[in-house]
Tab-separated table of C-alpha atoms in Angstrom:
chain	number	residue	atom	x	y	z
A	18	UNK	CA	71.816	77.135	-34.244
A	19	UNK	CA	71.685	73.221	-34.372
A	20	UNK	CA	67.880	72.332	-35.666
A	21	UNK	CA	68.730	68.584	-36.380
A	22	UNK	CA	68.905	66.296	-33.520
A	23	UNK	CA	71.141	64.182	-34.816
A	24	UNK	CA	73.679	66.030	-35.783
A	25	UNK	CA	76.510	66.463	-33.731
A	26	UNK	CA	77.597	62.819	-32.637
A	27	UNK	CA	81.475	63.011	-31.647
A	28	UNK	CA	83.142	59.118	-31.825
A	29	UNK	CA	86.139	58.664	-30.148
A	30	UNK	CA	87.403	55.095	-31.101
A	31	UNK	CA	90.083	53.493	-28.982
A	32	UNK	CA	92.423	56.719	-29.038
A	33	UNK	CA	95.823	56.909	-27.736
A	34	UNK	CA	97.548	60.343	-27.937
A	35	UNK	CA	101.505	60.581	-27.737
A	36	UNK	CA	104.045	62.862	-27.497
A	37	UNK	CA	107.754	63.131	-28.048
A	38	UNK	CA	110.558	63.564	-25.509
A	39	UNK	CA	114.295	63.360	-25.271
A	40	UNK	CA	113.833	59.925	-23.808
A	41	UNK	CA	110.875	58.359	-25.429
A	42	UNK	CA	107.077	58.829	-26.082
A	43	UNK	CA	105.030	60.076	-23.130
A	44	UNK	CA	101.902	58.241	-23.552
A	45	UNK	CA	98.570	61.565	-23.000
A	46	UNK	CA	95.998	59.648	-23.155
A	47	UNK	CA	95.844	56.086	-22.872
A	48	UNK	CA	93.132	53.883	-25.281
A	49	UNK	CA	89.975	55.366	-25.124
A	50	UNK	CA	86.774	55.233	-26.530
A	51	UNK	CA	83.104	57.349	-25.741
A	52	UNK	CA	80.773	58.221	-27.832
A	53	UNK	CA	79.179	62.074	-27.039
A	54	UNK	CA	75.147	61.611	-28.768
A	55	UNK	CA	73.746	64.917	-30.003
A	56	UNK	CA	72.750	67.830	-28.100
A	57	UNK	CA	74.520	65.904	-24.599
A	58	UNK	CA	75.989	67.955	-22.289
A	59	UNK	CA	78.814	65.738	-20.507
A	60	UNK	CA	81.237	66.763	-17.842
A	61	UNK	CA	84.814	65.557	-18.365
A	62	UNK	CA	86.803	65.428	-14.753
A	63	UNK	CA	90.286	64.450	-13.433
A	64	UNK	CA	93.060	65.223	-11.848
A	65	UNK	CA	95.998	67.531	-13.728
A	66	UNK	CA	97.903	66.175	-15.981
A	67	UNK	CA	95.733	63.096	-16.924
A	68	UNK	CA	94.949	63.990	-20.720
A	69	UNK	CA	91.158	66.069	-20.355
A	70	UNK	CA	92.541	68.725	-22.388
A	71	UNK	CA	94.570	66.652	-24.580
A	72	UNK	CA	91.566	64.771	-25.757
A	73	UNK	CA	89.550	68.217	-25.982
A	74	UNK	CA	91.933	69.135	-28.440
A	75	UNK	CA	91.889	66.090	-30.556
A	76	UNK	CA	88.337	66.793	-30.861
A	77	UNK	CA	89.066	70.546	-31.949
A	78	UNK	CA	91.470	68.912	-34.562
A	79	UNK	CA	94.371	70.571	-33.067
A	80	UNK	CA	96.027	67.336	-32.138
A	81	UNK	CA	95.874	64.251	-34.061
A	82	UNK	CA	95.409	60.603	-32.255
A	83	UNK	CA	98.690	58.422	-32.288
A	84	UNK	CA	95.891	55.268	-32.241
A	85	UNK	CA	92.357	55.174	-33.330
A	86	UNK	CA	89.859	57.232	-34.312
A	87	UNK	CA	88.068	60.615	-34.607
A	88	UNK	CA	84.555	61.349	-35.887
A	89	UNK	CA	81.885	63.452	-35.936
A	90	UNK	CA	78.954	62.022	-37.160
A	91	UNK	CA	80.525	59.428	-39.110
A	92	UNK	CA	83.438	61.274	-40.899
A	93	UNK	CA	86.636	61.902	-39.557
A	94	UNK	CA	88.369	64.678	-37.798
A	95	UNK	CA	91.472	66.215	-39.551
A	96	UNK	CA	91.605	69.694	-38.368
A	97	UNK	CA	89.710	72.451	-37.086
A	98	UNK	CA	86.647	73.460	-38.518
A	99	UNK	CA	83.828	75.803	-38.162
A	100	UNK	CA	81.180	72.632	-36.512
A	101	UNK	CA	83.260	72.633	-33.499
A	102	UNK	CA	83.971	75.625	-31.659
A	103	UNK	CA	86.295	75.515	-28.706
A	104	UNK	CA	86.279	78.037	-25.507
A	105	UNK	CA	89.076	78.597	-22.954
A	106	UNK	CA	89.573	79.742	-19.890
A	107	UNK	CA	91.790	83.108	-20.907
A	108	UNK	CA	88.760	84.117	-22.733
A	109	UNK	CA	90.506	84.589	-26.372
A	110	UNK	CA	90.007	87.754	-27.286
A	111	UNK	CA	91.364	90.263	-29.762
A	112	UNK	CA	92.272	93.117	-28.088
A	113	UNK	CA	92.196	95.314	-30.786
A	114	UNK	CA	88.401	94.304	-31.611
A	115	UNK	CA	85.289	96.003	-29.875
A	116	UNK	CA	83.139	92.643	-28.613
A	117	UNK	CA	80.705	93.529	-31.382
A	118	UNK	CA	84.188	92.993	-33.407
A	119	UNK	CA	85.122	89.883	-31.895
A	120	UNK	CA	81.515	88.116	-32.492
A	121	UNK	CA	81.880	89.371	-36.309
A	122	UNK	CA	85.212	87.860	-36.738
A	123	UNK	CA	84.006	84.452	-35.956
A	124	UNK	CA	81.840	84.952	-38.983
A	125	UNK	CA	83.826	86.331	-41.336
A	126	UNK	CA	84.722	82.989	-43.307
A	127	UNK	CA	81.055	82.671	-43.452
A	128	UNK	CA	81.461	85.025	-46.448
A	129	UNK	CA	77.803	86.456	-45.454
A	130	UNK	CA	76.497	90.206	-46.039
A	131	UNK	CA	78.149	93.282	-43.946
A	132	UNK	CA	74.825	93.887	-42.629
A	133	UNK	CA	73.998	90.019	-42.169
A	134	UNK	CA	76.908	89.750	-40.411
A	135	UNK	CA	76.504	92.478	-38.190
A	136	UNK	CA	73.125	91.629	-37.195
A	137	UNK	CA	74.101	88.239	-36.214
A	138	UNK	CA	76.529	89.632	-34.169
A	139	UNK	CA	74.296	92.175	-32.518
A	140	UNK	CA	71.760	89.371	-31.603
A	141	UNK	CA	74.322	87.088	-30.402
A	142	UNK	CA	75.546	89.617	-27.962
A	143	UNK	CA	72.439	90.239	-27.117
A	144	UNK	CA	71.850	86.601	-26.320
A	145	UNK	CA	74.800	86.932	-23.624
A	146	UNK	CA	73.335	90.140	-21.934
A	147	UNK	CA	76.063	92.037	-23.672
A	148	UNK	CA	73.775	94.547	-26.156
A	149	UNK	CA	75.119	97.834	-24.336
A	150	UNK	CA	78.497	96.842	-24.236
A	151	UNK	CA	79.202	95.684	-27.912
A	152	UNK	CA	81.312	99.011	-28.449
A	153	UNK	CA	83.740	98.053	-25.357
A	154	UNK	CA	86.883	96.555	-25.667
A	155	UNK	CA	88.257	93.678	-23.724
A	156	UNK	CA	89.748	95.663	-21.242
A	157	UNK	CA	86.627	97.553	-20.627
A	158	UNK	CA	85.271	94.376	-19.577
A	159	UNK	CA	85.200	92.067	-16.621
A	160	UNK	CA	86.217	88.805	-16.854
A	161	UNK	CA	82.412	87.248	-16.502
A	162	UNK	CA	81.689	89.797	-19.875
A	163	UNK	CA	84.434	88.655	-21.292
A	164	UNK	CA	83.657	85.198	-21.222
A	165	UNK	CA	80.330	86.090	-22.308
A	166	UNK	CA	81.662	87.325	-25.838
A	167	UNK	CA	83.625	84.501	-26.083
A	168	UNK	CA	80.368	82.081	-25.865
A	169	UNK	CA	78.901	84.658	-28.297
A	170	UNK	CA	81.723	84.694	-30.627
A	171	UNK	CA	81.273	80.954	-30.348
A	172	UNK	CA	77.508	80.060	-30.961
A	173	UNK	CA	76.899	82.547	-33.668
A	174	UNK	CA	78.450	80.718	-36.196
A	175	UNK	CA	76.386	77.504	-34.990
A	176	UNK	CA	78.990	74.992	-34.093
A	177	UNK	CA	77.356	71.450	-33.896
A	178	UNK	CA	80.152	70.916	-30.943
A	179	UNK	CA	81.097	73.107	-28.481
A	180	UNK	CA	84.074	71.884	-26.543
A	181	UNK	CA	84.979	74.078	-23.271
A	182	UNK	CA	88.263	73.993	-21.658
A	183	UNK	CA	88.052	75.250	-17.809
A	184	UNK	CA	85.899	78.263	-18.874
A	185	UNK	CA	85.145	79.638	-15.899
A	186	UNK	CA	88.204	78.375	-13.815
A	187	UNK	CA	89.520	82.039	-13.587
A	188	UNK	CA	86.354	83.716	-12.434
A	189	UNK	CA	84.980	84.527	-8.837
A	190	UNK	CA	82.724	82.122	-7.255
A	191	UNK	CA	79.774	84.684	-7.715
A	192	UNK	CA	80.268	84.948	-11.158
A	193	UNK	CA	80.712	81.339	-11.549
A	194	UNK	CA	77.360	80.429	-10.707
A	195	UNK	CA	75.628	83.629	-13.454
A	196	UNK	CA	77.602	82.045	-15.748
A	197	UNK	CA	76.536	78.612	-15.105
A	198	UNK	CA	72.680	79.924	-15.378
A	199	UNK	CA	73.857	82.235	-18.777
A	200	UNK	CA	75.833	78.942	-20.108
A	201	UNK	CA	72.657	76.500	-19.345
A	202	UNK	CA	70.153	79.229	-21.413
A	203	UNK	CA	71.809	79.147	-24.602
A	204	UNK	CA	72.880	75.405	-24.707
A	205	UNK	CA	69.283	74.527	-24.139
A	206	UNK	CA	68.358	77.147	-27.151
A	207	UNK	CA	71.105	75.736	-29.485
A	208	UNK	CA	71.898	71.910	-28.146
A	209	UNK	CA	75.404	71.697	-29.341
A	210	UNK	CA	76.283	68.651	-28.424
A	211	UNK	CA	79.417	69.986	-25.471
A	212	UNK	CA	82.109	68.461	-23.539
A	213	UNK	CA	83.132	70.493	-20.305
A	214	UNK	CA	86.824	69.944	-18.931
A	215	UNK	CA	86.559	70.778	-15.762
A	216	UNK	CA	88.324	70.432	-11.898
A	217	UNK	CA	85.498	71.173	-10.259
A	218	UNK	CA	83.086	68.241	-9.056
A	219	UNK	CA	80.307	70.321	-7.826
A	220	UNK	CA	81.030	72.309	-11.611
A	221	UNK	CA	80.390	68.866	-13.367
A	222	UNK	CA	77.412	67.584	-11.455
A	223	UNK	CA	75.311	71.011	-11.325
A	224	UNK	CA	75.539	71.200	-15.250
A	225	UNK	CA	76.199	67.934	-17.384
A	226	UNK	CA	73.875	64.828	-18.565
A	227	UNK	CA	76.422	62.981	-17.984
A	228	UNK	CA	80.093	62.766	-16.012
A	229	UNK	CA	83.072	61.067	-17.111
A	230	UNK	CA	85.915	60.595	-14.501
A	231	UNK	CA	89.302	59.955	-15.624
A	232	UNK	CA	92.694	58.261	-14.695
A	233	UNK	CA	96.087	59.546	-13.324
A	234	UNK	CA	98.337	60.030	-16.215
A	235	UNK	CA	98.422	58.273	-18.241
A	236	UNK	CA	94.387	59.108	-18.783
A	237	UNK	CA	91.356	56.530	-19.270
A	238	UNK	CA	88.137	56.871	-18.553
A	239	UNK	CA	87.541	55.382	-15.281
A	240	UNK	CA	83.693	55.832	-14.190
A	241	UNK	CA	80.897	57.203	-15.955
A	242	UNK	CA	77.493	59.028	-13.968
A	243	UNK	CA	74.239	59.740	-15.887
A	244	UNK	CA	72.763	62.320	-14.134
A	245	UNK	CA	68.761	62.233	-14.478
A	246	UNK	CA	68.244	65.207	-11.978
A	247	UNK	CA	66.197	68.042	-13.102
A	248	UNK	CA	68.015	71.507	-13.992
A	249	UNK	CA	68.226	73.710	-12.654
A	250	UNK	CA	69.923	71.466	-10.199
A	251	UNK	CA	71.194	72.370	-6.402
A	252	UNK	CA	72.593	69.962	-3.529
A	253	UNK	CA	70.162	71.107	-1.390
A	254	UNK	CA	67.158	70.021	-3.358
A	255	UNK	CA	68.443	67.357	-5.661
A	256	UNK	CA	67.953	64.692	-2.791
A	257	UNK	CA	70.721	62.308	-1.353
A	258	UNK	CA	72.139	60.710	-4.296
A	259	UNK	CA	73.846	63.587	-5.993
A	260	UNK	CA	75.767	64.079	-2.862
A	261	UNK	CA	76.833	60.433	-3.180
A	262	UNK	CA	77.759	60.482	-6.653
A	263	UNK	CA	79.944	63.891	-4.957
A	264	UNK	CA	81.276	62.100	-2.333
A	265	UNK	CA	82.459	58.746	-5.034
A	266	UNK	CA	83.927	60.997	-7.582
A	267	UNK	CA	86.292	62.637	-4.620
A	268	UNK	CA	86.878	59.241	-4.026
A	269	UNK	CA	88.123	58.388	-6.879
A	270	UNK	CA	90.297	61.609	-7.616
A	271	UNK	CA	92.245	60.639	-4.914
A	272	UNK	CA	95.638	58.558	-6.069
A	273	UNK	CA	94.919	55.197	-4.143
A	274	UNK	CA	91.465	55.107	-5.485
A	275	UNK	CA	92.097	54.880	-8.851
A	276	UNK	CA	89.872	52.665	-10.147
A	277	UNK	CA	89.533	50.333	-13.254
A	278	UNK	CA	86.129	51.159	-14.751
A	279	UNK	CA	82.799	49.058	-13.739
């Protein structure tokens, strides 16, 4: 769990991200900079292709920035480490591991006590709504539950950032919106600071402080929303303007409307 409320602070200082091809460097990101304060909650949205995952993993320390700069708070970012945990949408699992087993494995390099580690585990799952079912398997699960341990697996060993990556893209609307509720919960517990790829709009504006709208490839940030707009938030109650900022965002997803940034 992340006590300090400054901890957390991701930099991301006029990063470019290429790649190789038989022809010549595709550019994956074009020059970008944001800062993500601690314990935020922002919304990263744009169409395929434009770099939102790309710069997720950057962050992760999976891919390193051809330009610029990484940090988090103040040093750089090299590689992976335990402050910033990353979930996907295919959930992750190990199929050989109970979801008690998967929550403990995320602490094993923690080096802590067997029974330490199992408690933390137990209470984590417990966290997610997942107590009776930490003796299943992954595919004893549903794919809500299974995201579920992944978020457990995740938060237990108290990332400072928690970068998501279309969780919930593969999930049925109805399960969508219980894991939206579950997802809000233990954020507002822990307040890692997270960035949420997303496709969905409606996704972005129901959950983050603030959305960040990018580019056609080659990516840049494009328009930024803070979203003031008491949670839990709904279309229906959240007055005119969050419709707007809907209805603008569309807007600018759209090809022709691609926008330099105001």
């Amino acid at each position: 769990m992340t006590d300090q409320p400054n901890v957390g602070r991701v930099g991301i200082d006029d990063v470019v991200i290429r790649f190789p091809s038989k022809q010549a460097e595709t550019t994956a990101l074009d020059r970008t900079s944001l800062t993500l304060e601690p314990g935020t909650f922002t919304a990263l949205i744009g169409p395929s292709g434009c770099g939102k995952s790309t710069l997720m993993n950057a962050i992760a320390g999976f891919v390193a920035p051809s330009e610029g700069r990484l940090s988090l708070d103040g040093a750089p970012i090299t590689g992976p480490s335990n402050d910033v945990g990353v979930i996907f949408q295919q959930y992750a699992l190990f199929p050989w591991f109970t979801a008690l087993g998967n929550v403990r494995f995320g602490l094993k390099q923690m080096g802590l006590p067997k029974a330490e580690e199992i408690g933390r585990a137990r209470a984590a799952l417990e966290e997610v709504g997942l107590s009776a079912h930490a003796d299943k398997f992954p595919q004893q699960l549903s794919g809500g539950m299974k995201q579920r341990v992944a978020i457990a697996r995740t938060f237990v060993v108290g990332p400072k950032v928690l970068l998501m990556d279309e969780p919930f893209g593969a999930l049925d609307a109805q399960t969508r919106v219980s894991m939206h509720s579950l997802l809000m919960g233990v954020w507002q517990k822990h307040r890692a600071t997270v960035l949420f790829v997303t496709h969905d709009v409606d996704e972005a504006l129901l959950l983050a402080d603030d959305v960040r709208v990018m580019s056609q490839a080659p990516g840049r940030m494009i328009r930024h929303y803070a979203l003031t707009q008491q949670r839990p938030r709904a279309f229906s109650r959240s007055g005119p303007e969050l419709l707007e900022i809907r209805e603008e965002i569309l807007g600018l997803l759209r090809p022709e409307d691609d926008l330099i940034a105001t």
